[in-house]
Tab-separated table of C-alpha atoms and ligand atoms in Angstrom:
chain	number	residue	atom	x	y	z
A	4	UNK	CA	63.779	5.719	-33.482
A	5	UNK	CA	63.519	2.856	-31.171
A	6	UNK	CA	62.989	5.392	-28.174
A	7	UNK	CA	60.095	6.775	-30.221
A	8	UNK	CA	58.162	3.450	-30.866
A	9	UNK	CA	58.345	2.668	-26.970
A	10	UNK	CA	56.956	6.152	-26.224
A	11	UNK	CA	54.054	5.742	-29.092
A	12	UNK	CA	52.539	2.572	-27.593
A	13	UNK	CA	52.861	3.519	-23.931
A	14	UNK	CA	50.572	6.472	-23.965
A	15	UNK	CA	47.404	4.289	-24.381
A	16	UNK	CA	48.701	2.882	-20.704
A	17	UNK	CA	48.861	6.133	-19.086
A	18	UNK	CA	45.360	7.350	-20.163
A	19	UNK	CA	42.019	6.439	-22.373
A	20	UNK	CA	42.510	5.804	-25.796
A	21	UNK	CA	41.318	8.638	-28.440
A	22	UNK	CA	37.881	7.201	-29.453
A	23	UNK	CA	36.676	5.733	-26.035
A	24	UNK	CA	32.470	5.273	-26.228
A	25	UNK	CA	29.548	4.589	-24.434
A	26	UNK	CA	27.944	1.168	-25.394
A	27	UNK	CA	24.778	2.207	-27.606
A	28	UNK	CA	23.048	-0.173	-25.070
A	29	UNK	CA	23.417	2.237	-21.933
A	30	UNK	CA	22.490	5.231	-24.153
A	31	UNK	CA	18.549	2.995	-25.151
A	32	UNK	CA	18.618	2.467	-21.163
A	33	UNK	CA	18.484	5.572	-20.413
A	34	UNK	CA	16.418	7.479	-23.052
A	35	UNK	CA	13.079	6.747	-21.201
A	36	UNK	CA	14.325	8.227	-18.184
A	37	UNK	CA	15.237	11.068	-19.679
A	38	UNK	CA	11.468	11.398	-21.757
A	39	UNK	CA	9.949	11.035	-18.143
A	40	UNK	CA	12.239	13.932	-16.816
A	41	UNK	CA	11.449	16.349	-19.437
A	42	UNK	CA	7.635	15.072	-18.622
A	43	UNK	CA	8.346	15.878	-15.139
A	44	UNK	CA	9.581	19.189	-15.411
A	45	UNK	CA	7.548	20.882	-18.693
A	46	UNK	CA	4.566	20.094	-16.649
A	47	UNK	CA	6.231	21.899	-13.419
A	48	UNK	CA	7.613	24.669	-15.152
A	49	UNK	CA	8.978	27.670	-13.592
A	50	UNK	CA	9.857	31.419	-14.365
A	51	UNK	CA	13.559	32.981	-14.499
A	52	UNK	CA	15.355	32.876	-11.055
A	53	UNK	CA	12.291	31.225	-9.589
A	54	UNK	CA	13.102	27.688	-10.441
A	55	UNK	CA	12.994	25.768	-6.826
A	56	UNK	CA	11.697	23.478	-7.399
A	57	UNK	CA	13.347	22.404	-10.749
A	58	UNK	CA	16.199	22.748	-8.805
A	59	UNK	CA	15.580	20.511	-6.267
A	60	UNK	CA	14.918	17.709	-8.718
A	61	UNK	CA	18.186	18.291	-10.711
A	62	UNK	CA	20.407	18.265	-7.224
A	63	UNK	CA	18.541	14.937	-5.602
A	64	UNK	CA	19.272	13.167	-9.238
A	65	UNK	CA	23.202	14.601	-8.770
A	66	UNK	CA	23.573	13.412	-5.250
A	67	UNK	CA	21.505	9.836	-6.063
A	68	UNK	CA	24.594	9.557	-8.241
A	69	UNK	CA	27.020	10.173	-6.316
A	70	UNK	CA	28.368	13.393	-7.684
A	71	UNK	CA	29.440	16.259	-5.700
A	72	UNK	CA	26.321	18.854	-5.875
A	73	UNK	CA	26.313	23.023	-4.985
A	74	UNK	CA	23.383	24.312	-4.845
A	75	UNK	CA	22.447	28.183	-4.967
A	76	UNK	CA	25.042	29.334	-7.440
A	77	UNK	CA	23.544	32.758	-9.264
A	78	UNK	CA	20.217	31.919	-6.832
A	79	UNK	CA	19.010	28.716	-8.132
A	80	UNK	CA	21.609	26.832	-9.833
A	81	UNK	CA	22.968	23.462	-9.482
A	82	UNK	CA	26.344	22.423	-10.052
A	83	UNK	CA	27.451	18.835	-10.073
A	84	UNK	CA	31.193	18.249	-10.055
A	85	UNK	CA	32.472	14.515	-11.375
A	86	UNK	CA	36.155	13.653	-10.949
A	87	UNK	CA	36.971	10.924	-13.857
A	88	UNK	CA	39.601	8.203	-12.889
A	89	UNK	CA	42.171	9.955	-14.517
A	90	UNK	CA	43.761	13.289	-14.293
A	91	UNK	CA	43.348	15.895	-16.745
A	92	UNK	CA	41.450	18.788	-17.787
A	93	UNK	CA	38.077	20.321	-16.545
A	94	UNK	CA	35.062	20.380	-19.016
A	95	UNK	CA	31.864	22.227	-17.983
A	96	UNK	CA	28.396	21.197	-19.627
A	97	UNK	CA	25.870	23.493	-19.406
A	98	UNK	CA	21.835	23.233	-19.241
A	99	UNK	CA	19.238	26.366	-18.895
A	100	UNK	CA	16.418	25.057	-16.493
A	101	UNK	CA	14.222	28.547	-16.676
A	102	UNK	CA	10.785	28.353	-17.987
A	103	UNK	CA	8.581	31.396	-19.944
A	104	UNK	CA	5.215	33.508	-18.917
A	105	UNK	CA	3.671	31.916	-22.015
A	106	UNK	CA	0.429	29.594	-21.800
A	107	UNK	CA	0.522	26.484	-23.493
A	108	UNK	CA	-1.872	25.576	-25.750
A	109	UNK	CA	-0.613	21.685	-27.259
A	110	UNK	CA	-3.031	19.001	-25.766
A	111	UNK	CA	-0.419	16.986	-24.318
A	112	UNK	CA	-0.660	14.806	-20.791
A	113	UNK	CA	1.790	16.364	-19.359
A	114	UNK	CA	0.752	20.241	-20.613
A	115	UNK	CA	1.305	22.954	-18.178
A	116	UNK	CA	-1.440	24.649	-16.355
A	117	UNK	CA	0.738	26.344	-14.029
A	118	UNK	CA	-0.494	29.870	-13.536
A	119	UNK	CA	1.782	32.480	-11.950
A	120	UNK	CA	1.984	36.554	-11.780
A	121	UNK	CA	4.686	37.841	-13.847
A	122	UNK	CA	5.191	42.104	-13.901
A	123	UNK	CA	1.976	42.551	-12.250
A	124	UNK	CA	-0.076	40.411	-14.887
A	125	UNK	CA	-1.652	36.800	-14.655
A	126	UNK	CA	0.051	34.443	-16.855
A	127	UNK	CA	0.501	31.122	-17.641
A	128	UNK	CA	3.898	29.197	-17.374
A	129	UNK	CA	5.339	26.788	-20.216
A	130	UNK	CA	8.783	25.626	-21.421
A	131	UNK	CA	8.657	27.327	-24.627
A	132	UNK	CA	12.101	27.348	-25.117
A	133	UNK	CA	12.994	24.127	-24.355
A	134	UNK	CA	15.195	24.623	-21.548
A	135	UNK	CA	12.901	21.403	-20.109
A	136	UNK	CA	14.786	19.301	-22.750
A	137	UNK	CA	17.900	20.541	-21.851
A	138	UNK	CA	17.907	20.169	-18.163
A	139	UNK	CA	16.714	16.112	-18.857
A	140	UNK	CA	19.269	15.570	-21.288
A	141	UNK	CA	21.834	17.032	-18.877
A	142	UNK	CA	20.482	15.223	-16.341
A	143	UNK	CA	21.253	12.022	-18.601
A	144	UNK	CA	24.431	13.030	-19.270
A	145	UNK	CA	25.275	13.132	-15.300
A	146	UNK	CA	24.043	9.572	-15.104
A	147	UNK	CA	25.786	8.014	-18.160
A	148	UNK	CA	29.388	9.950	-17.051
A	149	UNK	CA	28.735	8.512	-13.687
A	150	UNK	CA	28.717	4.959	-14.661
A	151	UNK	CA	31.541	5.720	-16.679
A	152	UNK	CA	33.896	7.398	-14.918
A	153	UNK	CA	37.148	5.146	-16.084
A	154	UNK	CA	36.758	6.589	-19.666
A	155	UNK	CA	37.268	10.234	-17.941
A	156	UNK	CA	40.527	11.927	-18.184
A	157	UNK	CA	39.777	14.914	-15.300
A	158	UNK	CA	36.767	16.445	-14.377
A	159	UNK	CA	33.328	17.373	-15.847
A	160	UNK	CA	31.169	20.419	-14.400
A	161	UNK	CA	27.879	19.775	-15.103
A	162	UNK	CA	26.266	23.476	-15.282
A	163	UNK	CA	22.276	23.568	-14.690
A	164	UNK	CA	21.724	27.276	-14.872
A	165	UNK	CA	18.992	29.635	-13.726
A	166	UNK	CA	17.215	32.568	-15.812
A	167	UNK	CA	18.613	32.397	-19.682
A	168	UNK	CA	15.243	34.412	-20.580
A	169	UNK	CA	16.567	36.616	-18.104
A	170	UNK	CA	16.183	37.860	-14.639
A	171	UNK	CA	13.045	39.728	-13.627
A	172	UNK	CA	13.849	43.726	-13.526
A	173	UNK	CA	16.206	44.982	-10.816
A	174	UNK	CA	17.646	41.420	-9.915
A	175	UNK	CA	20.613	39.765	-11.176
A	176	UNK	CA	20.996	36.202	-12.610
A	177	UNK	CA	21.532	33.715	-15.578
A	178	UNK	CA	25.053	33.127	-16.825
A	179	UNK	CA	26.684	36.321	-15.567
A	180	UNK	CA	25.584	35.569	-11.994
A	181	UNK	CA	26.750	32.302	-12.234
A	182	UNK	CA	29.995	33.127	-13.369
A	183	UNK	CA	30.500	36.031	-10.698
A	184	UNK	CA	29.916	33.799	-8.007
A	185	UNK	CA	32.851	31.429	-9.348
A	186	UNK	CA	31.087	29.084	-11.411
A	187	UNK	CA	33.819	28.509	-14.007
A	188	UNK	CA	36.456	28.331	-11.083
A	189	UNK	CA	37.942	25.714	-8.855
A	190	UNK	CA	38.086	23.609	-10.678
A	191	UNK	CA	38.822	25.834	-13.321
A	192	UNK	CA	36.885	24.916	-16.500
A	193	UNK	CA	39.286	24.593	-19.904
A	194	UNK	CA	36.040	24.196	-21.991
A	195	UNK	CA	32.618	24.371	-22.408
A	196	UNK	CA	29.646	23.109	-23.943
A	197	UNK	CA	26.335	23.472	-24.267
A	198	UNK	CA	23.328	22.887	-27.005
A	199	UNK	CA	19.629	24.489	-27.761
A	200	UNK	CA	17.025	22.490	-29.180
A	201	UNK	CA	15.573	23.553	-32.394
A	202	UNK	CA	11.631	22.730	-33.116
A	203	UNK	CA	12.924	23.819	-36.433
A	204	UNK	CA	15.526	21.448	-37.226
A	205	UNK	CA	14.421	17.736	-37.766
A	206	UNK	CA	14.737	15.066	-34.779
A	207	UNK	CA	18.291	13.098	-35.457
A	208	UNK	CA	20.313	16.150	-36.891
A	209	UNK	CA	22.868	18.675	-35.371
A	210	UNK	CA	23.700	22.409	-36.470
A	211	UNK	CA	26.654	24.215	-35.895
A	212	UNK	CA	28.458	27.915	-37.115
A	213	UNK	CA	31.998	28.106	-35.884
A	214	UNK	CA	32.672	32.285	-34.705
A	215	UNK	CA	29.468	34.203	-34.151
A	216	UNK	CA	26.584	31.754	-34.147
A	217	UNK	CA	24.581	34.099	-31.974
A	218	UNK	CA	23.831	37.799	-31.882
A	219	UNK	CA	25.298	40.063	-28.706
A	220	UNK	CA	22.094	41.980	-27.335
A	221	UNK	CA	21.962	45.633	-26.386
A	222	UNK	CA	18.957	47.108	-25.207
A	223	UNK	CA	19.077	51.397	-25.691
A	224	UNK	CA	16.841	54.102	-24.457
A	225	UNK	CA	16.895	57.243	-26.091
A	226	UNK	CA	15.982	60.502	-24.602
A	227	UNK	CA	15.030	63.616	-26.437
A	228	UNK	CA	14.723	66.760	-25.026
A	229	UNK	CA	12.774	69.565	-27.232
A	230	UNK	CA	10.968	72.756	-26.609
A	231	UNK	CA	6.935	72.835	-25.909
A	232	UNK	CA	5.205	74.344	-28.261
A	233	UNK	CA	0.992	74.708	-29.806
A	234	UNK	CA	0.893	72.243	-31.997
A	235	UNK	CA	0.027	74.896	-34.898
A	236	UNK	CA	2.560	77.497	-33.998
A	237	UNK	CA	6.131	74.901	-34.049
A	238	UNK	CA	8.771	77.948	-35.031
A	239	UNK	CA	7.998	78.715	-31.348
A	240	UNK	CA	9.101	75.468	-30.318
A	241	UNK	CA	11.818	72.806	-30.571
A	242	UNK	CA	10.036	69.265	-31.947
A	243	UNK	CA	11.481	66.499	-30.507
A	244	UNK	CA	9.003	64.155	-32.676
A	245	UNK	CA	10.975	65.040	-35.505
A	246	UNK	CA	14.089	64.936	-34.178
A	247	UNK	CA	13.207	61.364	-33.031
A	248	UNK	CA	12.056	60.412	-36.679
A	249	UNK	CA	15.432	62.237	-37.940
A	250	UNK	CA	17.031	59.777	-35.306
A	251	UNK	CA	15.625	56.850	-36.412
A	252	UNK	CA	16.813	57.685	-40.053
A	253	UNK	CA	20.158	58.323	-38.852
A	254	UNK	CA	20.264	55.289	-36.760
A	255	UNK	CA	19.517	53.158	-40.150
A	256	UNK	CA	22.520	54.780	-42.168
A	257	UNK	CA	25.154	53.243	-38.973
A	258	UNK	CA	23.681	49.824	-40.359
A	259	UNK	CA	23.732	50.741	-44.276
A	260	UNK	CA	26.658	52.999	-44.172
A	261	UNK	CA	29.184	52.266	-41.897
A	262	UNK	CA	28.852	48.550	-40.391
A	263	UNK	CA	31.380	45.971	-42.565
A	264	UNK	CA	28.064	43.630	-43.737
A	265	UNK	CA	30.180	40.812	-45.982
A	266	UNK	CA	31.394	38.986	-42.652
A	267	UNK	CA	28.620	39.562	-40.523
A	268	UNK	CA	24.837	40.397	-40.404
A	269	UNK	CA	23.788	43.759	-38.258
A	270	UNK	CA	20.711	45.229	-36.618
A	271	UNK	CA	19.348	48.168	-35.149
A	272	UNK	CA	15.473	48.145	-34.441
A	273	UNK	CA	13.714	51.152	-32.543
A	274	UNK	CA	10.681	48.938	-31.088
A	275	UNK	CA	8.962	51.715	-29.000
A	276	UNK	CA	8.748	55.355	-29.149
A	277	UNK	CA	6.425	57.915	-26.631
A	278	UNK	CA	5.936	61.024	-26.971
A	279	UNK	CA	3.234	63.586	-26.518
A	280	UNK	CA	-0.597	63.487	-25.219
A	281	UNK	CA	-2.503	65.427	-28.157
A	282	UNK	CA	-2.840	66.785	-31.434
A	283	UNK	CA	-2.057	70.158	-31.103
A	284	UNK	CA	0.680	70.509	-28.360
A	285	UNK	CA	4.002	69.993	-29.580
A	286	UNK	CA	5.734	67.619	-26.395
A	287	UNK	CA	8.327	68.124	-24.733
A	288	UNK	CA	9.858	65.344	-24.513
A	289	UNK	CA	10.410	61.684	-26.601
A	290	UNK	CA	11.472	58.211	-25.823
A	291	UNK	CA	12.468	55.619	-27.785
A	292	UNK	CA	13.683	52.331	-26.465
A	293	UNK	CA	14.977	49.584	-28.729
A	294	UNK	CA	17.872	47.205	-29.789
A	295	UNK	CA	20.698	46.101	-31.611
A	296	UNK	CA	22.138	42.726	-32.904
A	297	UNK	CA	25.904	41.829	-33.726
A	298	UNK	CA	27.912	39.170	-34.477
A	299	UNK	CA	31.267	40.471	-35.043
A	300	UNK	CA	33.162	41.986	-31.870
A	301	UNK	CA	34.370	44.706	-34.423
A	302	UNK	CA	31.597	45.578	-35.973
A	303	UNK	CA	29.382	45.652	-32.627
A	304	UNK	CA	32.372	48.483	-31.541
A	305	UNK	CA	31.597	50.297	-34.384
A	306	UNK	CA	27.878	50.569	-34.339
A	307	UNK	CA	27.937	51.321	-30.814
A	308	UNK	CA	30.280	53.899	-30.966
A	309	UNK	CA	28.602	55.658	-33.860
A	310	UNK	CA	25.418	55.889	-32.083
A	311	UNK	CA	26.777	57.107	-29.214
A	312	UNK	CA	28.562	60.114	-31.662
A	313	UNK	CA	24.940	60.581	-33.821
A	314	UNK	CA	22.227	60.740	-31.464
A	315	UNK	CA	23.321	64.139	-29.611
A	316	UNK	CA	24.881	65.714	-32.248
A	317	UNK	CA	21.232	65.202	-34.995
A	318	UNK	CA	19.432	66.341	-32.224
A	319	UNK	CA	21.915	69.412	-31.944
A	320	UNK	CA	21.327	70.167	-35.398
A	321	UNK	CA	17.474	70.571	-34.599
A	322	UNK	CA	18.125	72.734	-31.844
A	323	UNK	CA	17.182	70.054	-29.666
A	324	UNK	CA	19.016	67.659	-27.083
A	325	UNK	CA	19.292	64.118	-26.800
A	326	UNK	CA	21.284	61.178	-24.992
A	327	UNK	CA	21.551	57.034	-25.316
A	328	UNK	CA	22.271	54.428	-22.915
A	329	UNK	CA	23.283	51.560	-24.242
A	330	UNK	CA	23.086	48.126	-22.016
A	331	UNK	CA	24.261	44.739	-22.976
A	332	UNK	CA	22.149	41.425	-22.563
A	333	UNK	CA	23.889	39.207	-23.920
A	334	UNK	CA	27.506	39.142	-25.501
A	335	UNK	CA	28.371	37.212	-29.143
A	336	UNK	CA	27.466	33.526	-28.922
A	337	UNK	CA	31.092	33.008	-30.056
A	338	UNK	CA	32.097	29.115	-31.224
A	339	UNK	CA	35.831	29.151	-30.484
A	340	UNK	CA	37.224	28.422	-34.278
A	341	UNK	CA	39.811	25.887	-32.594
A	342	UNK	CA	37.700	23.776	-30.616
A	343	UNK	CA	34.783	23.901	-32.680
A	344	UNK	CA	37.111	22.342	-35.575
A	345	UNK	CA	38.910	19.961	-33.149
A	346	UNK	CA	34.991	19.039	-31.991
A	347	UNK	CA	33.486	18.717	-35.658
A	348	UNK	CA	34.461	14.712	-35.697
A	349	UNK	CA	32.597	14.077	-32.284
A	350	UNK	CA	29.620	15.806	-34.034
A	351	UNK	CA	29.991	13.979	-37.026
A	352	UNK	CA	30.857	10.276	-34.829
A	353	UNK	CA	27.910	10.528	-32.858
A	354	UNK	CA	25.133	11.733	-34.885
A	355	UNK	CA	26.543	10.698	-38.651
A	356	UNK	CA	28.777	12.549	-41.276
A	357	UNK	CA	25.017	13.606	-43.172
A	358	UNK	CA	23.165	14.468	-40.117
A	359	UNK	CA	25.565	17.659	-38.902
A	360	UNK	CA	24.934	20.559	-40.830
A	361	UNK	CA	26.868	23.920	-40.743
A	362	UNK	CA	24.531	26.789	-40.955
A	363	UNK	CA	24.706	30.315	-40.859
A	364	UNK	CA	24.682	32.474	-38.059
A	365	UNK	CA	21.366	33.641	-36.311
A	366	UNK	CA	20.256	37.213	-34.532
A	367	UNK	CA	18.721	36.150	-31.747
A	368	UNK	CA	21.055	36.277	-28.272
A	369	UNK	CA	21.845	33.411	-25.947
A	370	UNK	CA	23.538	34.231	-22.599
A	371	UNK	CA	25.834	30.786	-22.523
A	372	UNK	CA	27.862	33.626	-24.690
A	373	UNK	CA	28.596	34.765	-20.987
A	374	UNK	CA	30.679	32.027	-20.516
A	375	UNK	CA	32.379	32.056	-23.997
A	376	UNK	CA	33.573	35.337	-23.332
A	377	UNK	CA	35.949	33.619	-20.647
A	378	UNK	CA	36.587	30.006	-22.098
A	379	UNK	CA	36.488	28.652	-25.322
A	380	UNK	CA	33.337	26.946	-25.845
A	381	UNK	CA	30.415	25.105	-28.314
A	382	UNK	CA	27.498	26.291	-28.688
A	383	UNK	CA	25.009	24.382	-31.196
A	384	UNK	CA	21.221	23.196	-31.679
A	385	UNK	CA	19.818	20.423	-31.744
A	386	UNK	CA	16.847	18.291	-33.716
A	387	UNK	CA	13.605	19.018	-31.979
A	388	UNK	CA	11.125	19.110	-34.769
A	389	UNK	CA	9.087	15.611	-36.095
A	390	UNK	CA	9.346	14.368	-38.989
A	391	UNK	CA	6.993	15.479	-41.960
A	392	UNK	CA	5.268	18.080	-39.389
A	393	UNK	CA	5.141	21.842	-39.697
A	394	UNK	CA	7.897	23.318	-37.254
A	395	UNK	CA	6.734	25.331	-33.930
A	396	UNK	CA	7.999	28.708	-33.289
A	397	UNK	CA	10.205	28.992	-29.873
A	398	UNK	CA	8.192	31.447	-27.153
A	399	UNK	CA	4.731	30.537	-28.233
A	400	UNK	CA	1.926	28.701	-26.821
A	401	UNK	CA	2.146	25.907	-29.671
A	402	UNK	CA	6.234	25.111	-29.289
A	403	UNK	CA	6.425	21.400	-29.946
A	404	UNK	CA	9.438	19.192	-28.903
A	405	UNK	CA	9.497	15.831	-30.320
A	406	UNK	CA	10.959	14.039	-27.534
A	407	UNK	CA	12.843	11.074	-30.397
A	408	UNK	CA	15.822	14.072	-30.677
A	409	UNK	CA	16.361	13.969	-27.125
A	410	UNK	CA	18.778	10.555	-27.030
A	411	UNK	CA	21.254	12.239	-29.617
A	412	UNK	CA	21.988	15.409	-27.029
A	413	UNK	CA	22.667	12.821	-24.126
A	414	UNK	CA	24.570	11.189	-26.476
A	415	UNK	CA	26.641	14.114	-28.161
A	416	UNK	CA	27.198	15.902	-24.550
A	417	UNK	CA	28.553	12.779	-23.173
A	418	UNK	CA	30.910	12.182	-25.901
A	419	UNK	CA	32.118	15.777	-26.216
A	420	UNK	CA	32.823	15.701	-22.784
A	421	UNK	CA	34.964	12.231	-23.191
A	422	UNK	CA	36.523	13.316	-26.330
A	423	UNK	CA	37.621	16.666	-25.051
A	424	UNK	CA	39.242	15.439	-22.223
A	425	UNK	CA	40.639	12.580	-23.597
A	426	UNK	CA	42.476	14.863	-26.485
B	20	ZN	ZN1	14.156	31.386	-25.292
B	21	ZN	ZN1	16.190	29.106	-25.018
């Protein structure tokens, strides 16, 4: 009993204390910093895989502090590496830096008028996303653990990565890159964390779903092969217009039919379909291109391998033929149910009990799942919308940030960091 006692209050000696902060001071000092950051960079914004510049800025603040910087990882990433007083574990923190080919249209001083070509096209550039926010607050975050580096048990990876919107066609990049190229090795990272900003959640609150919070992505292209016919003789012929409608139909019975839909939402969308040149010649040919959503690892098996068994065989039915490719974007944006629980209090410590609200699960994809596919991790968003104002929709030319939500994602990334390692 004794022994036990002298064990109990040693352990504060050997490490930091469960519940080690920040003073509230150092978090006000640095919020303008961050605002003129985020200034800084949504006014220089820059395309996926194309972000040189950004990337420059985010490696000069890294080395100013002191922390050891790699530069180039997945093409334009930074990677800051900070050893904490105290051994331990290795947390990685992660911030998209990519911009979109969208033209803004707010009135703001710092508004982007960058123009660029993007596919062949003239286009304007704008953090529509976000990702500005998320490479200042990281960028915070750096400076804060740097100051504060006897409250860190082991090391923290600070993550700035390239392309989440995606590489341009035919190269490679964003998470996947990253991670191929070692990112998540030496040191090797335990956990990870990373947050979007919402500009439809309000300024000062956090929202989190523990499993799949995000949708895995496939992209498909479907090929079907018929027989040319005049349009007003088809017994001649083999229609592949109507196989491709018959397709479609039997694409829609995978989702009604056969996924498990209590658990976990489902989608399959055909977004595009060519075929033929005029009204009366039966084609040859049809394409349809389009995608699916999935949250459950499961479920997304199921779907997958269903469509893979329907397409050829409805199109063999019609006398036709017909085959699917199936590529992945992204994988399941999947909130290890462990950490996220083991997490929750941080959440709840740092931005209050009322402001952290779970929420259900969304079908858009988010490549950070990349990473969660090899270590646990957190994914979850983040206040970005004012007060009594109308939110802005992500990926248009009006997305608003109000910069007042910034403060609490320095602040939460910071203390995850310290908390996790410090467990
Ligand atoms: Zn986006
Ligand atoms: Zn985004």
């Amino acid at each position: 009993m004794k022994k036990f006692f002298f064990a109990f209050f040693l352990v504060p000696f050997f490490g930091i204390a469960q519940g080690t902060s920040i003073p509230e001071t150092e978090y006000d000092k640095i919020e303008s910093k961050v605002i003129e950051w985020r200034r800084d960079i949504h006014e220089h914004p820059e395309l996926s895989n194309r972000e040189f510049e950004t990337a420059k800025k985010i490696a000069a603040h890294l080395q100013s502090l002191g922390i050891e910087t790699q530069t180039g990882v997945g093409k334009t990433g930074v990677v800051g590496i900070l050893k904490g007083d105290h051994p331990g574990k290795t947390v990685a923190l992660r911030a998209d830096i990519d911009a979109l080919p969208v033209t803004e249209q707010n009135d703001l001083p710092f508004k982007s008028t960058i123009e660029t070509e993007f596919l062949g096209s003239k286009t304007g550039v704008m953090h529509a996303c976000g990702h500005d926010t998320h490479t200042a607050i990281l960028m915070g975050v750096a400076e804060i653990l740097s100051q504060h580096t006897d409250k860190i048990n082991g090391t923290v990876k600070f993550i700035f990565q390239p392309a989440e919107e995606g590489p341009p066609p035919g190269e490679e990049g964003g998470a996947a890159l990253m991670i191929k190229e070692g990112v998540l090795k030496n040191p090797d990272v335990d956990a990870i964390f990373g947050l979007h900003i919402n500009a439809a959640t309000p300024v000062g609150t956090i929202r989190y779903k523990p499993e799949g919070t995000m949708a895995a992505v496939e992209r498909f292209v479907i090929n079907v092969k018929g027989v040319q016919a005049h349009g007003s003789a088809p017994w001649s012929g083999v229609d592949p217009v109507l196989i491709s409608a018959k397709i479609i139909d039997g694409l829609q019975t995978i989702i009604s039919r056969n996924a498990e839909l209590t658990e976990s939402a489902s989608v399959i969308t055909v977004g595009k379909i060519t075929s033929g040149v005029r009204f009366n010649i039966i084609p040859e040919t049809a394409e349809m291109i389009g995608t699916v959503r999935t949250l459950d690892p499961d479920n997304k098996k199921l779907i997958l391998d269903r469509m893979r068994e329907l397409v050829p065989q409805i199109a063999k039915a019609y006398g036709g033929e017909a085959t699917i490719e199936i590529q992945n974007n992204t994988a399941i944006t999947y909130n290890d149910p462990q950490l996220t629980s083991e997490m929750l209090p941080t959440l709840k410590k740092v931005a209050g009990e009322g402001n952290v609200e779970l929420v259900k699960a969304t079908t858009g994809g988010e490549d950070f799942s990349f990473f969660q596919e090899k270590v646990p991790g957190l994914y979850f968003f983040l206040g970005g919308m004012p007060k009594d104002a109308e939110p802005t929709r992500h990926h248009t030319p009006g997305f608003f940030v109000d910069e007042s939500g910034l403060l609490l994602g320095v602040k939460t990334m910071s203390q995850l960091a310290i908390d996790y390692l410090n467990k």
